[in-house]
Tab-separated table of N, CA and C in Angstrom:
chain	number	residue	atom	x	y	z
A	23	UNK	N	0.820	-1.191	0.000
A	23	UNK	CA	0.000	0.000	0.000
A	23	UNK	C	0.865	1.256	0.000
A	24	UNK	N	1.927	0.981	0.575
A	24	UNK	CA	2.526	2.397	0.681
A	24	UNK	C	3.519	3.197	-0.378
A	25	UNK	N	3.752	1.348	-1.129
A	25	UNK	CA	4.440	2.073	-2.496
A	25	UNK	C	3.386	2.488	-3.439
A	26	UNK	N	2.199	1.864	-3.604
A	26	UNK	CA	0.919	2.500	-4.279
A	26	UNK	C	0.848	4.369	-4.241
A	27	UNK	N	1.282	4.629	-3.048
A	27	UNK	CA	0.582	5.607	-2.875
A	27	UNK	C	1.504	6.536	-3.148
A	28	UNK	N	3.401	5.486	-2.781
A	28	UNK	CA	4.141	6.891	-3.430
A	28	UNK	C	4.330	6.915	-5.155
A	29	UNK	N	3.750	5.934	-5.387
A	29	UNK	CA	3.650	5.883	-7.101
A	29	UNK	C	2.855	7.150	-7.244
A	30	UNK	N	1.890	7.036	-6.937
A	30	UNK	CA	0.284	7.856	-7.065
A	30	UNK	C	0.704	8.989	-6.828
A	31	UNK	N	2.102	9.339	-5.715
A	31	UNK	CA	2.366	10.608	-5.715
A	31	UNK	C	2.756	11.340	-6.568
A	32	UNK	N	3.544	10.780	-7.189
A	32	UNK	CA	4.433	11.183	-7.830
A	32	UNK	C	4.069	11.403	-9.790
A	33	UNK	N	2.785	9.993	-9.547
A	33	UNK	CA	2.147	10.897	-10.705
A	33	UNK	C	1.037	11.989	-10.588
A	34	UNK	N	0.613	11.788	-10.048
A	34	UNK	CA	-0.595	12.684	-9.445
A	34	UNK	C	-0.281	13.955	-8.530
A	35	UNK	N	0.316	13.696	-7.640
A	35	UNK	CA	0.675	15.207	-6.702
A	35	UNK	C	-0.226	14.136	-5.135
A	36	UNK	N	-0.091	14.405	-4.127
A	36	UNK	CA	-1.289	14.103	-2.709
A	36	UNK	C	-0.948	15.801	-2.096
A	37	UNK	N	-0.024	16.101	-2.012
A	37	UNK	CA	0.580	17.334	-1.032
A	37	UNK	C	0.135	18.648	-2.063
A	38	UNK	N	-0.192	20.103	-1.101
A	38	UNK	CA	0.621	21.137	-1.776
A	38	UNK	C	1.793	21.754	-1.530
A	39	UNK	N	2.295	21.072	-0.459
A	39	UNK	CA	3.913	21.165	-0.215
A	39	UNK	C	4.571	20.354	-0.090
A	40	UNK	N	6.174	20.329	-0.478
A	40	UNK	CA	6.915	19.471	-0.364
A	40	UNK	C	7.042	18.912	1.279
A	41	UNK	N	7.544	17.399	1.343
A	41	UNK	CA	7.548	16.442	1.888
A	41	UNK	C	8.258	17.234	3.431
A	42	UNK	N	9.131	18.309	3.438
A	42	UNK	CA	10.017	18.674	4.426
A	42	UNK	C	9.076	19.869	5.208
A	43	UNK	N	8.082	20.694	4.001
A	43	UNK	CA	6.947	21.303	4.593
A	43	UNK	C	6.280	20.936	5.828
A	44	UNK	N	5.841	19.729	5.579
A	44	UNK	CA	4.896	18.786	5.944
A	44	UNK	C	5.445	18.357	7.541
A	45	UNK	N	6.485	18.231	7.880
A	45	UNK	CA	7.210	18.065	9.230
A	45	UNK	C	6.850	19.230	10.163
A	46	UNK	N	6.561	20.509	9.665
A	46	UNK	CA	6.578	21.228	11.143
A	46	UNK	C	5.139	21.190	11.578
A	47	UNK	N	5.368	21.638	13.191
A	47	UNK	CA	4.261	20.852	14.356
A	47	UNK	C	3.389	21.518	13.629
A	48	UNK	N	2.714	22.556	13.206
A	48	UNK	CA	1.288	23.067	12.928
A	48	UNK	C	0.763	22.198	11.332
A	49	UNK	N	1.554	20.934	11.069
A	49	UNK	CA	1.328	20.325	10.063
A	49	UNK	C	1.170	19.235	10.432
A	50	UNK	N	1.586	18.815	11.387
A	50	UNK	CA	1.093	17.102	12.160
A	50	UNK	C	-0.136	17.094	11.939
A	51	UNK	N	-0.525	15.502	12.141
A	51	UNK	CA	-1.853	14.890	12.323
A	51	UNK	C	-1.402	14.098	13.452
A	52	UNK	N	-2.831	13.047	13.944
A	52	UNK	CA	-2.714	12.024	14.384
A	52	UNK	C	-2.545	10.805	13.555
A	53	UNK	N	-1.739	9.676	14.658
A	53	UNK	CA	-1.521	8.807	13.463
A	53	UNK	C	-2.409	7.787	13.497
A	54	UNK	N	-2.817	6.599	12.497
A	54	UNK	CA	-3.984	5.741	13.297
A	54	UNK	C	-3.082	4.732	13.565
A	55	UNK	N	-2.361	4.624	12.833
A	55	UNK	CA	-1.251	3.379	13.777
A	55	UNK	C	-0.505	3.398	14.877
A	56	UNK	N	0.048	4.767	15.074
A	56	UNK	CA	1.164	5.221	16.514
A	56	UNK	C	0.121	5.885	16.689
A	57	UNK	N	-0.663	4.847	17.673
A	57	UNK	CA	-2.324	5.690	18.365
A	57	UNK	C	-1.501	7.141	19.552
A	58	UNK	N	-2.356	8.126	19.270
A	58	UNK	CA	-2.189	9.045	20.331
A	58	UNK	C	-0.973	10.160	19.945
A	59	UNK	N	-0.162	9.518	18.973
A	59	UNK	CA	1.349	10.470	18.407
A	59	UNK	C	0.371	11.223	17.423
A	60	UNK	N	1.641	12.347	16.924
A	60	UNK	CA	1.018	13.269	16.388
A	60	UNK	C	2.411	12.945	14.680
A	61	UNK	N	2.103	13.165	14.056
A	61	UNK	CA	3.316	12.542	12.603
A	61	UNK	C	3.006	13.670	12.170
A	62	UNK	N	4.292	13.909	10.920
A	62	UNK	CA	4.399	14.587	9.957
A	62	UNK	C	3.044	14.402	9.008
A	63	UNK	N	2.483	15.291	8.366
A	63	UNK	CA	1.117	14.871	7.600
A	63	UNK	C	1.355	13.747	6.748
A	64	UNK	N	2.145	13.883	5.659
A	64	UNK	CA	2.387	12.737	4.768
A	64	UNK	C	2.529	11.670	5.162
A	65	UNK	N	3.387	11.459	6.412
A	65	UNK	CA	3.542	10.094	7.174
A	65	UNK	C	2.070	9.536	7.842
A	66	UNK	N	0.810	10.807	8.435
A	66	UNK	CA	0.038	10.287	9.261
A	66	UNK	C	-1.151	10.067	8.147
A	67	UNK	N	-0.754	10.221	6.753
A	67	UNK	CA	-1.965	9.923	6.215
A	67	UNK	C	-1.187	8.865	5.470
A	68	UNK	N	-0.677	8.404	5.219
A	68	UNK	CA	0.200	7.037	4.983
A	68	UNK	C	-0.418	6.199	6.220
A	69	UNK	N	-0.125	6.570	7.145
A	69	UNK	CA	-0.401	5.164	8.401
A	69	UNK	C	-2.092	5.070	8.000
A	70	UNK	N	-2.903	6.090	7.690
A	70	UNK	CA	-4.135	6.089	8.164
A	70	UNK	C	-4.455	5.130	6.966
A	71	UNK	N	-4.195	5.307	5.167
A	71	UNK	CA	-4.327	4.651	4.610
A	71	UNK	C	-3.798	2.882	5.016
A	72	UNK	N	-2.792	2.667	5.321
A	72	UNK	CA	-2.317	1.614	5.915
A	72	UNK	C	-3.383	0.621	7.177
A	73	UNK	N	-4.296	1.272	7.491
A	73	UNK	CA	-4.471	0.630	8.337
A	73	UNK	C	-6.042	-0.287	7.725
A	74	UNK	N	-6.223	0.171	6.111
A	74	UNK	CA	-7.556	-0.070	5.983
A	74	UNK	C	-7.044	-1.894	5.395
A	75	UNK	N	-5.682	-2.327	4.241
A	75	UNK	CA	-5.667	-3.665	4.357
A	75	UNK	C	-5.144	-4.259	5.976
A	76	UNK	N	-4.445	-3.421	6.734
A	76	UNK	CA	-4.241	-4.102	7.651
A	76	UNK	C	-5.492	-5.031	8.331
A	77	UNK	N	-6.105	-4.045	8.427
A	77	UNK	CA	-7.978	-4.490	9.160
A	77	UNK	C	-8.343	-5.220	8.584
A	78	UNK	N	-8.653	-5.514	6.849
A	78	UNK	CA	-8.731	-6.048	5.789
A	78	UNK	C	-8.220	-7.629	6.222
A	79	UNK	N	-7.038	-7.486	5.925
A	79	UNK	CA	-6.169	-8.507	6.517
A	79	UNK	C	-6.490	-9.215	7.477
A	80	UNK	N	-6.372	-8.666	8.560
A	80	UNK	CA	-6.669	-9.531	10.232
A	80	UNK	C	-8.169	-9.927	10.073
A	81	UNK	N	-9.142	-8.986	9.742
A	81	UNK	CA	-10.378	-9.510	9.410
A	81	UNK	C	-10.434	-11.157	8.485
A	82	UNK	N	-10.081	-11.461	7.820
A	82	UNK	CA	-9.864	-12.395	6.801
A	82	UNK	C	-9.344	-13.358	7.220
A	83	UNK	N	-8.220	-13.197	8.139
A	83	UNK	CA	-8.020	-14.091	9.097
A	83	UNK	C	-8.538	-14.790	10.251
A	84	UNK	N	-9.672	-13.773	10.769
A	84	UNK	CA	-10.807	-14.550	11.815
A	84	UNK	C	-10.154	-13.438	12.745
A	85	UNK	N	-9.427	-12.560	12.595
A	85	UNK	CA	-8.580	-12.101	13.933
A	85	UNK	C	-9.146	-10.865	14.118
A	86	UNK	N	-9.482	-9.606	14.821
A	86	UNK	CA	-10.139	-8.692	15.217
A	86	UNK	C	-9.477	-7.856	15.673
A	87	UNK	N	-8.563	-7.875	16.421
A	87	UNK	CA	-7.696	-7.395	17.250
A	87	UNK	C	-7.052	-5.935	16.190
A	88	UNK	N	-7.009	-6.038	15.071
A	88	UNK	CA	-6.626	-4.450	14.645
A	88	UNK	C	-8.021	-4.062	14.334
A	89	UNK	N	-8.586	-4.205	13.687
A	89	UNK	CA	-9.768	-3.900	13.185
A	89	UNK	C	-10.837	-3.293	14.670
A	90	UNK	N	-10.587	-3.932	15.961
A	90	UNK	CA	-11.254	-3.258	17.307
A	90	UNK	C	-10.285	-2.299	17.691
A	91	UNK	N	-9.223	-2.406	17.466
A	91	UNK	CA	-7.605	-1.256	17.609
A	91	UNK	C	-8.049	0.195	16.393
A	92	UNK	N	-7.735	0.076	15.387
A	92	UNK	CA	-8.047	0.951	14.294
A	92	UNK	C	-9.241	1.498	14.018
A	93	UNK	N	-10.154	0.750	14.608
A	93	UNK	CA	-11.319	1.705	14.167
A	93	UNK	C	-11.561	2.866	14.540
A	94	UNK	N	-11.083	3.261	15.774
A	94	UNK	CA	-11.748	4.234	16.384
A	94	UNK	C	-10.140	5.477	16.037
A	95	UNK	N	-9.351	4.903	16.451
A	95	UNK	CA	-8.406	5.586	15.389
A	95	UNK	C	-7.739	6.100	14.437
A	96	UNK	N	-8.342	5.038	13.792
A	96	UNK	CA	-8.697	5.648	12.098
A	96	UNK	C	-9.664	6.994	12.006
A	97	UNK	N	-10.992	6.517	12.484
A	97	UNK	CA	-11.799	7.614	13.150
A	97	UNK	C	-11.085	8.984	13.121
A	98	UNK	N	-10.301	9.013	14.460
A	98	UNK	CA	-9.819	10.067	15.332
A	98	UNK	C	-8.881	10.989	14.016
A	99	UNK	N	-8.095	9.709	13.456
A	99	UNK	CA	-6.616	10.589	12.832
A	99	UNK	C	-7.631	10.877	11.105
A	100	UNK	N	-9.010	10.374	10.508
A	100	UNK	CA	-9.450	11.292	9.657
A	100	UNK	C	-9.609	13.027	10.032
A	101	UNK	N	-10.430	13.052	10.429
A	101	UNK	CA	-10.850	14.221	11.789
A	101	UNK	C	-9.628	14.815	11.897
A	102	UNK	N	-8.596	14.499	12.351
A	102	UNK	CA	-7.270	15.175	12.389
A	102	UNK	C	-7.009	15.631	10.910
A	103	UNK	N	-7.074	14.677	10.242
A	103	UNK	CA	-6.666	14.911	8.532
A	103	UNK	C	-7.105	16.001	7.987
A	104	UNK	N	-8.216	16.194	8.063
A	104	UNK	CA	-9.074	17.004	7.558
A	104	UNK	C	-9.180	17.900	7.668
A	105	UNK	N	-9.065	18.593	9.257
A	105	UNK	CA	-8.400	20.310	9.404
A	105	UNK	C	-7.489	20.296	8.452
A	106	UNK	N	-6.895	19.956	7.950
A	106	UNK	CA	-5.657	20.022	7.173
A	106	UNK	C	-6.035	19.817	5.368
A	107	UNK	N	-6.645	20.051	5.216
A	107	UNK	CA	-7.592	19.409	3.825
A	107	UNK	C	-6.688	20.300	2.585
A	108	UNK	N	-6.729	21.786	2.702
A	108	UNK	CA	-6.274	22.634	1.994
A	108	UNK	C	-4.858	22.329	1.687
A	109	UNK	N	-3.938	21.746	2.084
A	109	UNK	CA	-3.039	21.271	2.075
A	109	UNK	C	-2.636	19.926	1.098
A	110	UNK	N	-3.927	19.584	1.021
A	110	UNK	CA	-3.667	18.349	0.154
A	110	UNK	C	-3.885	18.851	-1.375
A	111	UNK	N	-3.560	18.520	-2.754
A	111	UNK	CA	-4.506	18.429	-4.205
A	111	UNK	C	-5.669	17.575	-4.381
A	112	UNK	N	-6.269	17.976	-5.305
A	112	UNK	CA	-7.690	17.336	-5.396
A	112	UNK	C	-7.259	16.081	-5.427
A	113	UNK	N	-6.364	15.358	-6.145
A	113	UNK	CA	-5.801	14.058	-5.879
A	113	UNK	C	-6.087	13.911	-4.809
A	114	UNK	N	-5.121	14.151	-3.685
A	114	UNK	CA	-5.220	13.876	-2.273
A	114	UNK	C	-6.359	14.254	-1.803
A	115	UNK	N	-7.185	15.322	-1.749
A	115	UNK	CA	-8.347	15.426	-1.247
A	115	UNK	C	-8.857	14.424	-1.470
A	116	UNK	N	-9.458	13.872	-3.215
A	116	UNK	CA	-10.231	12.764	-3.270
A	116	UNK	C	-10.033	11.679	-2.586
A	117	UNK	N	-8.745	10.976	-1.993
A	117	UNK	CA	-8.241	10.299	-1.514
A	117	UNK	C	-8.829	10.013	0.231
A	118	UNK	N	-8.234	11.774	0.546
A	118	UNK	CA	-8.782	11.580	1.750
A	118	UNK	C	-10.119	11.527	2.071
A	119	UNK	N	-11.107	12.238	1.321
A	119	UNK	CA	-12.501	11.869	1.636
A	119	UNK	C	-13.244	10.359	1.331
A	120	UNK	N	-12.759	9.452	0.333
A	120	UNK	CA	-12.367	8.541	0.560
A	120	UNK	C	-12.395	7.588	1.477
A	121	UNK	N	-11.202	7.811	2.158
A	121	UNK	CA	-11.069	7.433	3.772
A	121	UNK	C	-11.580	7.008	4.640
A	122	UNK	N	-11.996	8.982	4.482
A	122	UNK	CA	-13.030	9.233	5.771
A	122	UNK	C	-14.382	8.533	5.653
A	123	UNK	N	-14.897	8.557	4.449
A	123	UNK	CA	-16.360	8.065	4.202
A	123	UNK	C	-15.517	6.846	5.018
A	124	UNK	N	-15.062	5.730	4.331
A	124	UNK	CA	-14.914	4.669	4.783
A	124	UNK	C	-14.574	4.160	6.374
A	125	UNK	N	-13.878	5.239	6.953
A	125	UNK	CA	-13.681	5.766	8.757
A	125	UNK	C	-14.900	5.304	9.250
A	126	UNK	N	-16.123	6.041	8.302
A	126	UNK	CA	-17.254	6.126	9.141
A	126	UNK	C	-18.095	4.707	9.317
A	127	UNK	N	-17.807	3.728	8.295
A	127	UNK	CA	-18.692	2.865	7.910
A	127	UNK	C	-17.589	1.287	8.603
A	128	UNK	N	-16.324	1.520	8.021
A	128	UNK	CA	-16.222	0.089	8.247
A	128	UNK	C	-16.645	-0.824	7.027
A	129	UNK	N	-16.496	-0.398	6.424
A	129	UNK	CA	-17.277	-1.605	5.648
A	129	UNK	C	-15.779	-2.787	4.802
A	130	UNK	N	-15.761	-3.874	5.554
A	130	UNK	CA	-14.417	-4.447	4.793
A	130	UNK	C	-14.927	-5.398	3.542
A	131	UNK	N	-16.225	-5.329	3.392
A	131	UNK	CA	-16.761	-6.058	1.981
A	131	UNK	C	-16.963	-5.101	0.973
A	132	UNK	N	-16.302	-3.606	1.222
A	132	UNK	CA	-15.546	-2.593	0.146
A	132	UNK	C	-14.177	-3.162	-0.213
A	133	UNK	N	-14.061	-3.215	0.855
A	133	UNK	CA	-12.408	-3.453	0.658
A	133	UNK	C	-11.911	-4.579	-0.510
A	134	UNK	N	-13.047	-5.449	-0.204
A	134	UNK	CA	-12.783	-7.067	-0.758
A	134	UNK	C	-13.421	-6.615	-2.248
A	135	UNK	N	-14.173	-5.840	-2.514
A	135	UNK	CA	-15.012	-5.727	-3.921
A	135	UNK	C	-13.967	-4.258	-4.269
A	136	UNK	N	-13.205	-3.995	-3.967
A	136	UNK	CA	-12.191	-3.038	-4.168
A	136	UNK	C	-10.977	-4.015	-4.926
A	137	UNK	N	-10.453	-4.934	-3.981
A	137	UNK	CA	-9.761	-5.263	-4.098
A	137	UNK	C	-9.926	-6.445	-5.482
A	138	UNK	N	-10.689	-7.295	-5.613
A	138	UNK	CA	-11.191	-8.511	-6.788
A	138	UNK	C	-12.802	-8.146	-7.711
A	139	UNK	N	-13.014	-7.131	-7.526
A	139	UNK	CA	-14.537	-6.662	-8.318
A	139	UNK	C	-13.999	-6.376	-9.449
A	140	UNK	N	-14.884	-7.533	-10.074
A	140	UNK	CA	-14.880	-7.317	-12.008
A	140	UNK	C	-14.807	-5.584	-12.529
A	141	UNK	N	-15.727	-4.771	-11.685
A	141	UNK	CA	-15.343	-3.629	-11.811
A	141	UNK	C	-13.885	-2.653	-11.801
A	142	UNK	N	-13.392	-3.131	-11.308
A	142	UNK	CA	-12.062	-2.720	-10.682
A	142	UNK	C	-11.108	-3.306	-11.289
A	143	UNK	N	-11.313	-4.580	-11.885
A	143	UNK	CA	-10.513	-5.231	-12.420
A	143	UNK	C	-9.961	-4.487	-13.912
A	144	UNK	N	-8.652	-4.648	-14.387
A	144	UNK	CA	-8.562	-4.465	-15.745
A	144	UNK	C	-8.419	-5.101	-16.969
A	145	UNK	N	-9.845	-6.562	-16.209
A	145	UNK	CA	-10.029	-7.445	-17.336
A	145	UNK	C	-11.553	-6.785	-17.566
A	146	UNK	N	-12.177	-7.497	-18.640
A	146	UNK	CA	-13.196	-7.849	-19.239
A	146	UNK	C	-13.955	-9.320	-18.817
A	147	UNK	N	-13.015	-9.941	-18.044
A	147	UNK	CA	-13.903	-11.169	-17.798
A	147	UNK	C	-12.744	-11.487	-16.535
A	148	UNK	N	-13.482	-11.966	-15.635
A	148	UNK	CA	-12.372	-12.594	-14.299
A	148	UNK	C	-12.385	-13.920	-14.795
A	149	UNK	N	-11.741	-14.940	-13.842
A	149	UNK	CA	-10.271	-14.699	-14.539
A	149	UNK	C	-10.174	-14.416	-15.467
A	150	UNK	N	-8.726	-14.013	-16.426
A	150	UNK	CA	-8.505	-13.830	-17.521
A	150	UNK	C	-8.622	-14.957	-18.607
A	151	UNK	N	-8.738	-15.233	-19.501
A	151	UNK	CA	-8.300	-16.180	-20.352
A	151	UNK	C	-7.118	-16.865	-20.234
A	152	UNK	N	-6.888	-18.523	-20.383
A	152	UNK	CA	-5.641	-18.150	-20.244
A	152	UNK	C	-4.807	-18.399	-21.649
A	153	UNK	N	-5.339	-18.215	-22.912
A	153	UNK	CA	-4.693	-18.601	-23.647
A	153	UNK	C	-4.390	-16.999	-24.783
């Protein structure tokens, strides 16, 4: 996920300032992974994205334990994000609202129709052919 996103940066833009901007304190967020710390923005919206296969993940596994951890933190560090909105490009905006919708809901049978939905896919037919 996290090289996704610095791909995405780099074609797209997420920031309107460079990466060293983004470090001083009136630019922190919360993070949803280092619950309660406050990160550089780019870093705390990296963790926040990060935490949606993590949940994804442990969910799938039968396991709960991030997914009862992250939720409410994920929560907290959108909300944090978001004072900060102007700061991002519409790229990143779209991104972060995104998110947040998803903050609110939980829903990890997005995640899964995100992740393998014929829609999403860049076939025409799942599986592919294989010949």
């Amino acid at each position: 996920m996290h090289l996704n996103l610095f791909v995405a940066d780099k074609v797209y833009g997420t920031f309107t300032l460079p990466s060293n901007a983004l470090e001083a304190e009136e630019r922190r967020a919360l993070s949803a992974v280092k619950i309660g710390q406050r990160r550089p923005l780019d870093k705390a919206f990296h963790a926040a994205i990060v935490t949606v296969p993590l949940m994804f993940m442990q969910d799938r596994s039968g396991v709960t334990t991030l997914v009862d951890l992250y939720t409410e933190s994920l929560r907290d560090a959108c909300e944090d994000l978001k004072k900060q909105r102007r700061i991002f490009t519409q790229y990143g905006q779209m991104l972060l609202d995104e998110l947040c919708e998803f903050a609110k809901q939980i829903d990890l049978a997005q995640v899964a129709r995100a992740i393998s939905g014929k829609e999403y896919a860049g076939y025409r037919t799942w599986p592919p052919d294989a010949a």
